[in-house]
Each structure stands twice: as structure tokens, then as C-alpha cells.
Coordinates of C-alpha atoms and ligand atoms in Angstrom, one line a residue:
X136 CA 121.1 103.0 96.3
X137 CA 117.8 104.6 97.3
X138 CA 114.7 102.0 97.9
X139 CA 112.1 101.8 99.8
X140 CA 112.0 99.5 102.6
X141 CA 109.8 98.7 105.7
X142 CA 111.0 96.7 108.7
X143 CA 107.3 96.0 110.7
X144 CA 103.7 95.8 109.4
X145 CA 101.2 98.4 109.4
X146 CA 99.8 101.2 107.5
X147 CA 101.7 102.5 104.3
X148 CA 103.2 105.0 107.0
X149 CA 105.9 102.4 107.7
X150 CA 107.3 102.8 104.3
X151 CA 111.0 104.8 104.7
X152 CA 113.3 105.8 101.8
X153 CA 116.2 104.4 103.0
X154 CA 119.9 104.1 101.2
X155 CA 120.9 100.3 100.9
X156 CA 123.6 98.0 99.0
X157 CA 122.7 97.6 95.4
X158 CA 121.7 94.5 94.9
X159 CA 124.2 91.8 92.6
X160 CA 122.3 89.8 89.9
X161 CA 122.6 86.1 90.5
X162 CA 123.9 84.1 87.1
X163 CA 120.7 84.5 85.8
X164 CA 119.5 88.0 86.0
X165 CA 120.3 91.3 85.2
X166 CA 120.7 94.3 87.2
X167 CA 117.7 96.8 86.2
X168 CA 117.7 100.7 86.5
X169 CA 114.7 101.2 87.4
X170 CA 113.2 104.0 85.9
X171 CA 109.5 103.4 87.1
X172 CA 107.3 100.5 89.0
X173 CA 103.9 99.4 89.3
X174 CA 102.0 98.9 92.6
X175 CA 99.5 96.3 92.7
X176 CA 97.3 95.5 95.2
X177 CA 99.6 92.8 96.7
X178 CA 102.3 95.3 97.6
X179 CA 99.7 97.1 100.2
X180 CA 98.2 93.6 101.7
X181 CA 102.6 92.8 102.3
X182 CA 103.0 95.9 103.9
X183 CA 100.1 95.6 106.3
X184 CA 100.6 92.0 106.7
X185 CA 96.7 91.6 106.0
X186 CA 95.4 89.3 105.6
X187 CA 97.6 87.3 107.8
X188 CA 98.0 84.0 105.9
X189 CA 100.5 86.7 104.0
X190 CA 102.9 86.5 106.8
X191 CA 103.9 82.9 106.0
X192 CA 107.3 84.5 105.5
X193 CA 107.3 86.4 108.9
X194 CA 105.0 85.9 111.5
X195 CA 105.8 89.3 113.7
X196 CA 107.7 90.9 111.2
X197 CA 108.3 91.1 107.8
X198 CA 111.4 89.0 106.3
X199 CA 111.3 90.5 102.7
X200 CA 111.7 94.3 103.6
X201 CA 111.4 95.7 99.8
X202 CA 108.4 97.0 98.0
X203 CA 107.2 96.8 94.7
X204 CA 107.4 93.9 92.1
X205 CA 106.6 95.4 88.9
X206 CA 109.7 97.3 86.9
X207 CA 110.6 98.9 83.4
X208 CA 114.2 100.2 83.1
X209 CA 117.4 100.0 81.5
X210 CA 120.1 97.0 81.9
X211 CA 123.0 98.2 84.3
X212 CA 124.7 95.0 84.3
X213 CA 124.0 91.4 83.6
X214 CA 124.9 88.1 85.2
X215 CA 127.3 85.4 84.3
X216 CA 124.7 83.1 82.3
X217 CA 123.1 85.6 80.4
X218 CA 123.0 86.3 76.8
X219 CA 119.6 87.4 76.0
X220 CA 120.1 90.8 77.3
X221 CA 122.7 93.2 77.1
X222 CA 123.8 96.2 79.3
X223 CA 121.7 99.1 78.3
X224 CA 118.8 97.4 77.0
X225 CA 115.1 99.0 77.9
X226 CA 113.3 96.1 79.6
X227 CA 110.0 95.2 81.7
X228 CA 108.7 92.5 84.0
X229 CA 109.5 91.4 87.0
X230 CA 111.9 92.3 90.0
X231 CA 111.2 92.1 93.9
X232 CA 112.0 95.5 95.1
X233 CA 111.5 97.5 92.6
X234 CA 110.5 100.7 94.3
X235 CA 114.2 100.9 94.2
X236 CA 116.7 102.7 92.2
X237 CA 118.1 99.2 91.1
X238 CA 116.5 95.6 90.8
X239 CA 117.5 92.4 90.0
X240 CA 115.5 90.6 87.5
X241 CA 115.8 86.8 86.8
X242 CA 115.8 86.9 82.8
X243 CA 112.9 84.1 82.6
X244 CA 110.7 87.1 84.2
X245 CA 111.6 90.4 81.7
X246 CA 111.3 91.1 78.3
X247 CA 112.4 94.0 76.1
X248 CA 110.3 96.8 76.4
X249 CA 107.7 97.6 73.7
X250 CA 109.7 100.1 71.9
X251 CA 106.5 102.9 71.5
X252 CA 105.6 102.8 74.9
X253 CA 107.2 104.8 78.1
X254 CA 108.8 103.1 80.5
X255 CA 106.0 104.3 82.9
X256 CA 103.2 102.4 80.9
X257 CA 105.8 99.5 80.7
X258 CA 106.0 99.1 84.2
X259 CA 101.9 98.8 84.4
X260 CA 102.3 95.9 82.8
X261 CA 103.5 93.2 84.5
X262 CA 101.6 91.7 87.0
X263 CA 98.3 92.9 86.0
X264 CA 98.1 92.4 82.1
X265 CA 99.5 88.9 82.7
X266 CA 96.7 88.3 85.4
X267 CA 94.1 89.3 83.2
X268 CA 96.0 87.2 80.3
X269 CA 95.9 84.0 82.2
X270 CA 92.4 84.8 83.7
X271 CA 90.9 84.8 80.4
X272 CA 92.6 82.4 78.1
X273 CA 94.1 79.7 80.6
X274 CA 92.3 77.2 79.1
X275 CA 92.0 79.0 74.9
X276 CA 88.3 79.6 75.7
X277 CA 88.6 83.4 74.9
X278 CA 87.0 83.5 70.9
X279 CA 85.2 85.6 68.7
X280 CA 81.8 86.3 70.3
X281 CA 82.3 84.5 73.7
X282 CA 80.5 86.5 76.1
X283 CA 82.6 87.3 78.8
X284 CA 81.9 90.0 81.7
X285 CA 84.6 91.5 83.5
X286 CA 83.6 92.6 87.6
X287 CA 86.3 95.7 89.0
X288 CA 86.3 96.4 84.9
X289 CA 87.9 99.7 85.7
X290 CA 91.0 98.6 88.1
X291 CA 94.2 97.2 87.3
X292 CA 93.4 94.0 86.3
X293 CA 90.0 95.0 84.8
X294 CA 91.5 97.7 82.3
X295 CA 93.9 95.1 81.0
X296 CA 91.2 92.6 81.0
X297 CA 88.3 94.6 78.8
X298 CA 90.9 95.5 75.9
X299 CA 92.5 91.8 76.0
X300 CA 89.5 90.3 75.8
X301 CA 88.4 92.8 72.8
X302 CA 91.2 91.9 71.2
X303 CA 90.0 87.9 70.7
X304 CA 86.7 89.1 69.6
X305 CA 85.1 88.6 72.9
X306 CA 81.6 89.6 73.5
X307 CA 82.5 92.6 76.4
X308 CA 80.9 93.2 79.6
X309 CA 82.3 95.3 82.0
X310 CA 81.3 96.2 85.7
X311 CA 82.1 99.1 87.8
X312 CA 81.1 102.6 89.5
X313 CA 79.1 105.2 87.5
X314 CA 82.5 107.4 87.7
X315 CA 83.9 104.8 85.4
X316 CA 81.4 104.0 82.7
X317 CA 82.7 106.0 79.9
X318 CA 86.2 104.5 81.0
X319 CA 85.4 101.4 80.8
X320 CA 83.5 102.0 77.9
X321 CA 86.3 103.9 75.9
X322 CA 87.9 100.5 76.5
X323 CA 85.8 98.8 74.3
X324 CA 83.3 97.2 76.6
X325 CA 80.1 96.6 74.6
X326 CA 78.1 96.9 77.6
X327 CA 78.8 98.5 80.7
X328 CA 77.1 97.9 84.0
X329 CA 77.2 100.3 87.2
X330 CA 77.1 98.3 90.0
X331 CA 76.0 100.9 92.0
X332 CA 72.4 100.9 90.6
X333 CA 72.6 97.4 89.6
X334 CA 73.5 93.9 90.0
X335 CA 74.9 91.6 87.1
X336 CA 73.7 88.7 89.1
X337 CA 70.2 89.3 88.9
X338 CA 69.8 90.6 85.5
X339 CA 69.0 87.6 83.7
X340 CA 71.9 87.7 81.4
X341 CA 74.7 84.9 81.5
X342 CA 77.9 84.8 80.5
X343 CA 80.6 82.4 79.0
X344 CA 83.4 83.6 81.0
X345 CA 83.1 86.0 84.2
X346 CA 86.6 86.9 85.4
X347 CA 85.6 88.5 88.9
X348 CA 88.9 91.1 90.6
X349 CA 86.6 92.0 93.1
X350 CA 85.0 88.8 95.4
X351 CA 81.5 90.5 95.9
X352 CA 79.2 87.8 95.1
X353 CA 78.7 84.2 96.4
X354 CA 79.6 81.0 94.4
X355 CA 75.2 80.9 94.0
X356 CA 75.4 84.1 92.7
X357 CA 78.2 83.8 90.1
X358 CA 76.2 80.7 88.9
X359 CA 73.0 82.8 88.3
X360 CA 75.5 84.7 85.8
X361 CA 76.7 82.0 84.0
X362 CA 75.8 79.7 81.3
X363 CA 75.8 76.1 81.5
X364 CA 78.9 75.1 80.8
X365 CA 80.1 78.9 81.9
X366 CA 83.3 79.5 83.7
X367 CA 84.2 81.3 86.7
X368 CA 88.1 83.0 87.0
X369 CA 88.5 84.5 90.6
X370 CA 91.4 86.7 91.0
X371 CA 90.9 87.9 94.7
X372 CA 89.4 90.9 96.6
X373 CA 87.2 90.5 99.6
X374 CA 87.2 88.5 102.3
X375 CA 88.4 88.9 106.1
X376 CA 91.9 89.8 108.1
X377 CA 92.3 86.2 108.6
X378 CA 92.3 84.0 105.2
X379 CA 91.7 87.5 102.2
X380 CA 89.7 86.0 99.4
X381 CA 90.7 82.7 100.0
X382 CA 87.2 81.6 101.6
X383 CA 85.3 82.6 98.3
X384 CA 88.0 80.8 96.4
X385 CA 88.1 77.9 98.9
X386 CA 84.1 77.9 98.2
X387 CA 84.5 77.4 94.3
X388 CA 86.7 75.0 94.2
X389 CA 84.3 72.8 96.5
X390 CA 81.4 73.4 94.4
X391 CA 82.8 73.0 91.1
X392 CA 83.2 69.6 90.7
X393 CA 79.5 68.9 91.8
X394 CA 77.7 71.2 89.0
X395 CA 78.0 71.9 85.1
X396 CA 80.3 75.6 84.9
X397 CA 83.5 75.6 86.1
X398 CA 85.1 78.1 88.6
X399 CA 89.0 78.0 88.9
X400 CA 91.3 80.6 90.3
X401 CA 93.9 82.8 88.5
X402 CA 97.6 83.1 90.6
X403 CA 99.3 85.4 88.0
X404 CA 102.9 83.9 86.7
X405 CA 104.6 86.5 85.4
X406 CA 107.0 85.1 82.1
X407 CA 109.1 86.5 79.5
X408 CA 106.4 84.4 77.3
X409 CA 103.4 86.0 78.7
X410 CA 105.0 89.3 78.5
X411 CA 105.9 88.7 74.7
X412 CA 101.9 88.4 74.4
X413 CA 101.0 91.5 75.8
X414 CA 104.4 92.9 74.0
X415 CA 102.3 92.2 70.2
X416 CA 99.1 93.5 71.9
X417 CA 100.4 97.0 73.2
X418 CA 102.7 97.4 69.7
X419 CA 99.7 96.4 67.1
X420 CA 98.1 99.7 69.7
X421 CA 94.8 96.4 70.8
X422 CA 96.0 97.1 74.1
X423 CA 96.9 100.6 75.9
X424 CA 97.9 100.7 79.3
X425 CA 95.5 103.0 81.7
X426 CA 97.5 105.4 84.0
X427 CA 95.6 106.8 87.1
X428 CA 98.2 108.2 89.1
X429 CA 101.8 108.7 89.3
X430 CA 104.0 109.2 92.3
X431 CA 107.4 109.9 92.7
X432 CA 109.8 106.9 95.0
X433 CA 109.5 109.1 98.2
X434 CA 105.4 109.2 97.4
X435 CA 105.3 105.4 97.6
X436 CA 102.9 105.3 100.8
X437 CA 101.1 107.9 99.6
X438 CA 100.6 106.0 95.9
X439 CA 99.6 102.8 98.3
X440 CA 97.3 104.5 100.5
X441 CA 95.4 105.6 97.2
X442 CA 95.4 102.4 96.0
X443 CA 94.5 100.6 99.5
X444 CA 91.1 102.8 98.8
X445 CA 90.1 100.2 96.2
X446 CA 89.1 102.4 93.6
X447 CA 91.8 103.2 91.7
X448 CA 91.2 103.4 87.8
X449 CA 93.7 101.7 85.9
X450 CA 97.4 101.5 87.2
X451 CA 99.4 103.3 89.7
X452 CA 103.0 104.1 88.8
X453 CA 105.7 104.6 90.6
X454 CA 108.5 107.3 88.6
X455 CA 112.1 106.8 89.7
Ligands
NAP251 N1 95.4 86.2 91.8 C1 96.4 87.0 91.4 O1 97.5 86.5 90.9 C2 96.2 88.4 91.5 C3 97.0 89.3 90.7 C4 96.7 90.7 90.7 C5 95.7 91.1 91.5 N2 95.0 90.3 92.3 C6 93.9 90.8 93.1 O2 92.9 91.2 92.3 C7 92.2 92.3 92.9 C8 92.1 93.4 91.9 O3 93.4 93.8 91.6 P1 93.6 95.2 90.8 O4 95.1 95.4 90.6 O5 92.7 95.3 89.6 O6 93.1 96.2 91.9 P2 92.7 97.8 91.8 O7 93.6 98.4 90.8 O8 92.9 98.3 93.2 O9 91.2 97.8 91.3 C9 90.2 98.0 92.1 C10 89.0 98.2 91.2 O10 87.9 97.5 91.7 C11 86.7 98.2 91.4 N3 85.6 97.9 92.3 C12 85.6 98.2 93.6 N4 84.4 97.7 94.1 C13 83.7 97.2 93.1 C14 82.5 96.5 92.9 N5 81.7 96.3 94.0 N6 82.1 96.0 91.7 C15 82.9 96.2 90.6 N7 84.1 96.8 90.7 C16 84.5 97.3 91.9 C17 87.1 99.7 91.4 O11 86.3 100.4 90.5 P3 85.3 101.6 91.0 O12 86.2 102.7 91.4 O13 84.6 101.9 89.7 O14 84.5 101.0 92.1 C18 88.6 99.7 91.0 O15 88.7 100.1 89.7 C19 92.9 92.6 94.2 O16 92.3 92.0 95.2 C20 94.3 92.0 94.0 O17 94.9 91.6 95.2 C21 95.2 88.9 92.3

């Protein structure tokens, strides 16, 4: 099969389609056809091997040589154990290397596909909808009229984020560049905020819930936002070569326990549970996912260097 592989870190430049064995499912997966993937920012920081705590699995050079985790597709073949799938079905969630012409998919990670939805918007799903889903309702907090404000409202994450969080009744901030207000707002963001002329932080306004995709502010300044009892969700962004956003998150954690609000961090865990969620949400039409770009599988560098430039609005899709 075609896929794209890489066998050394660096720039998306070291991405080559390459022909390689077709995967075989274990017991418990199926063999997906892929017929499009999602890049997310965690596919450009593997290729680069940036920051380095990311080469755990390879210090010099990577060990995992496929691209992509986020699939939609159609069930080639299935594996001993499974019965919950059947060859042919249209599925989404997860697969590692799924800027492929085949992935394998372990069957507590996919779900069928929404049945009104492309395959292309199914594969923006995955990772990103389920970060946003955990960021905002890990602990139930997410109801009517909970003000909430969303920071990198207009990326991956932050598109998902806005309409989940409109879809429990929230209260809706969200934050991003002027390009992107009537994005974000089309959303259904109450309030929009371009950080470009402004700052959230020093506006005087707090928030329930601030689920931050974009590490900008200090732990002091996040607190200024919040209310009392307020709570912080990092997701990631920022940060240096060495440790990513892990300083910032490292931070929060330390300084949590010693005041009132409450900052955790999100590490997305994509299930076929989580997926059923944002199944209901994207058939009863509460949540839509946002398309920037598509690329075709030989365009994967060139769909990573766009995304690398941080301001991609929505999802980036890869069409196999
Ligand atoms: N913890 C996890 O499990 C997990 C899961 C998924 C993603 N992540 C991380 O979360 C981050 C976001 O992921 P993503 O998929 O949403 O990335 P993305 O699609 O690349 O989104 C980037 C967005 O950030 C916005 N942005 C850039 N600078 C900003 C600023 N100063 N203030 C507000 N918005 C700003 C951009 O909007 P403008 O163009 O308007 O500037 C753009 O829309 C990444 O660091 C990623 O690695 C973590």
C-alpha cells in the first residue's frame, strides 16, 4: 500500500510516499480503508521531533515511521475477536498511520461514522472534538449559563470547543485573530475577543471555565480570568524545544493546590464512547465540523507545513 512514512526528524520535507506491507489487524481491530485523515498538531511536533521530550520513543531517530492518527474509512477486513463491525462498514476514530491507504484500528478506538457527514468531516473528528469534549466536561461542569471562554477559539480544538460548549448552554467566549471573528462567531460564540487588539486577562471579566489551546498567558494571568472557584483546562501550545507546554502545565499543577480555582490538564483519550458523544452532536446538526484545507496523501508535508504555521482555522484534512 501507499503511506507516508519518514525515517529521521526534521522539517515536513522528510515526509516520502512510500509503498509498504499493508498492515494485519491484531484480534482486536479492523483493517480501515482509509478514505481521508486529520492532521493535528501532534503529527508535525513527531515529525520534527520537537519538542524533544517527544523522542521518548527514539532518541536520534524516529521508531514509529507513520504519520497521521486520525481516520474515516470503510472496513476492509476485521480481526478474529470482532463482532461489532463488519467488512464494509463506514467508520471513524482512531488509527496510527493513517496517512496511509490502509490502517489498523483497535475497535475500542472507532465508531460508525455519522451517516450525514463525509468521510472528510469524519476524519476531523477524532482527536480534536474529543480534546475539546474532555477539556470541557471532564469533571460535568459544562451547564446552562456557565461562562466559559475558549483561547485559539478558531483552531482545531477551539472550533470543536465553541459549538460543544453551545451545545450544554454554555455562556460562550471565544478568542482569536481579527481574520477569525465572524468564524468564530458563526460558531455561536456570544462574544468574541481579538487578541490582537486585546487581552482577555486584563479585561475585568472572569470566567467559570477557560479551556486555553494556545499556552500564552502565565498561571497569574489565567487567575485574573477566572472566578473563584473557576477552572483552568490546558491543552498545550507554547513553550520551548526542550519540555513544549509542559512548563506552563508543570506550573498549574504546582499552584493549584495552594489557591481556590482549579487548573488541570486535558491528554485527549480518544474512545468509541467519546466518539458516540460527538456522533449525537454532529447528527442532531449542534456540532459541524470546520474544514480549512484539504490536501491530497502526496500533499501531506505541504498540509503540515500549513498547519506548523499555527493559524490554521478549523481542521486540516488529508483525502486519500
Ligand atoms: N493535550 C492534548 O491531548 C491535545 C490534543 C490536541 C491538541 N493539543 C494541542 O493543543 C494545541 C491546539 O491544537 P489545535 O489542533 O487546535 O491547533 P491548530 O489547529 O493549529 O490551531 C491553532 C489556532 O490557534 C490560534 N491562535 C494562535 N495564536 C493565538 C493567540 N495568541 N490567541 C488565541 N488564539 C491563537 C489560531 O487562530 P488565529 O489564526 O486566529 O491566530 C489557530 O486557529 C496544540 O498545541 C496541540 O498540540 C493537545
Amino acid at each position: 500500500m501507499k503511506a507516508i512514512v519518514y525515517n529521521r526528524y526534521g522539517p515536513p520535507d522528510v515526509l516520502r510516499k512510500e509503498e509498504i506491507d499493508t498492515p494485519v489487524p491484531k484480534d482486536d481491530e479492523v483493517l480501515v480503508r482509509i478514505r481521508a485523515a486529520s492532521v493535528n498538531p501532534y503529527d508535525w511536533h513527531l515529525v520534527r521531533g520537537l519538542p524533544y521530550l517527544v523522542r521518548m520513543s527514539g532518541i536520534r531517530k524516529p521508531k514509529n515511521t507513520s504519520v497521521g492518527v486520525d481516520l474515516a474509512g470503510i472496513i476492509e477486513s476485521v480481526g478474529h475477536d470482532v463482532t461489532q463491525f463488519q467488512i464494509g462498514d463506514e467508520v471513524f476514530g482512531l488509527g496510527a498511520g493513517s496517512c496511509a491507504e490502509f490502517a489498523c484500528s483497535s475497535i475500542m478506538q472507532l465508531a460508525h461514522k455519522p451517516s450525514d457527514i463525509s468521510f472528510d468531516a469524519a476524519a476531523a473528528v477524532p482527536v480534536a472534538a474529543i480534546t475539546a469534549l474532555q477539556g470541557l466536561q471532564s469533571d460535568g461542569e459544562l451547564q446552562p449559563g456557565v461562562k466559559v471562554l475558549i483561547n485559539g477559539a478558531a483552531g482545531g480544538v477551539g472550533t470543536f470547543a465553541v459549538q460543544i460548549a453551545k451545545s450544554f448552554g454554555a455562556e460562550v467566549t471565544g478568542v482569536c485573530s481579527t481574520k477569525n471573528l465572524d468564524l468564530v462567531r458563526s460558531l455561536g460564540a456570544d462574544r468574541v475577543i481579538d487578541y490582537t487588539t486585546e487581552d482577555f486577562t486584563r479585561e475585568g471579566i472572569r470566567y467559570d471555565l477557560i479551556l486555553d489551546t494556545v499556552g500564552n498567558h502565565s498561571v497569574w494571568a489565567f487567575r485574573r480570568a477566572l472566578t473563584p472557584k473557576g477552572t483552568l483546562r490546558l491543552v498545550g501550545g507554547g513553550g520551548g524545544k526542550l519540555f513544549g507546554p509542559l512548563g506552563l502545565m508543570l506550573k498549574a499543577l504546582i499552584v493549584s493546590p495552594l489557591v481556590s480555582q482549579h487548573f488541570t490538564l486535558v491528554g485527549a483519550k480518544v474512545t468509541t464512547e467519546r466518539l458516540l458523544v460527538l456522533s449525537a452532536l454532529i447528527e442532531s446538526k449542534q456540532v459541524t465540523p470546520v474544514i480549512d484545507r484539504t490536501y491530497k496523501l502526496e500533499e501531506t508535508a505541504e498540509a503540515l507545513r500549513y498547519l506548523e504555521t499555527g493559524h490554521a482555522r478549523g481542521k486540516v484534512v488529508i483525502v486519500v
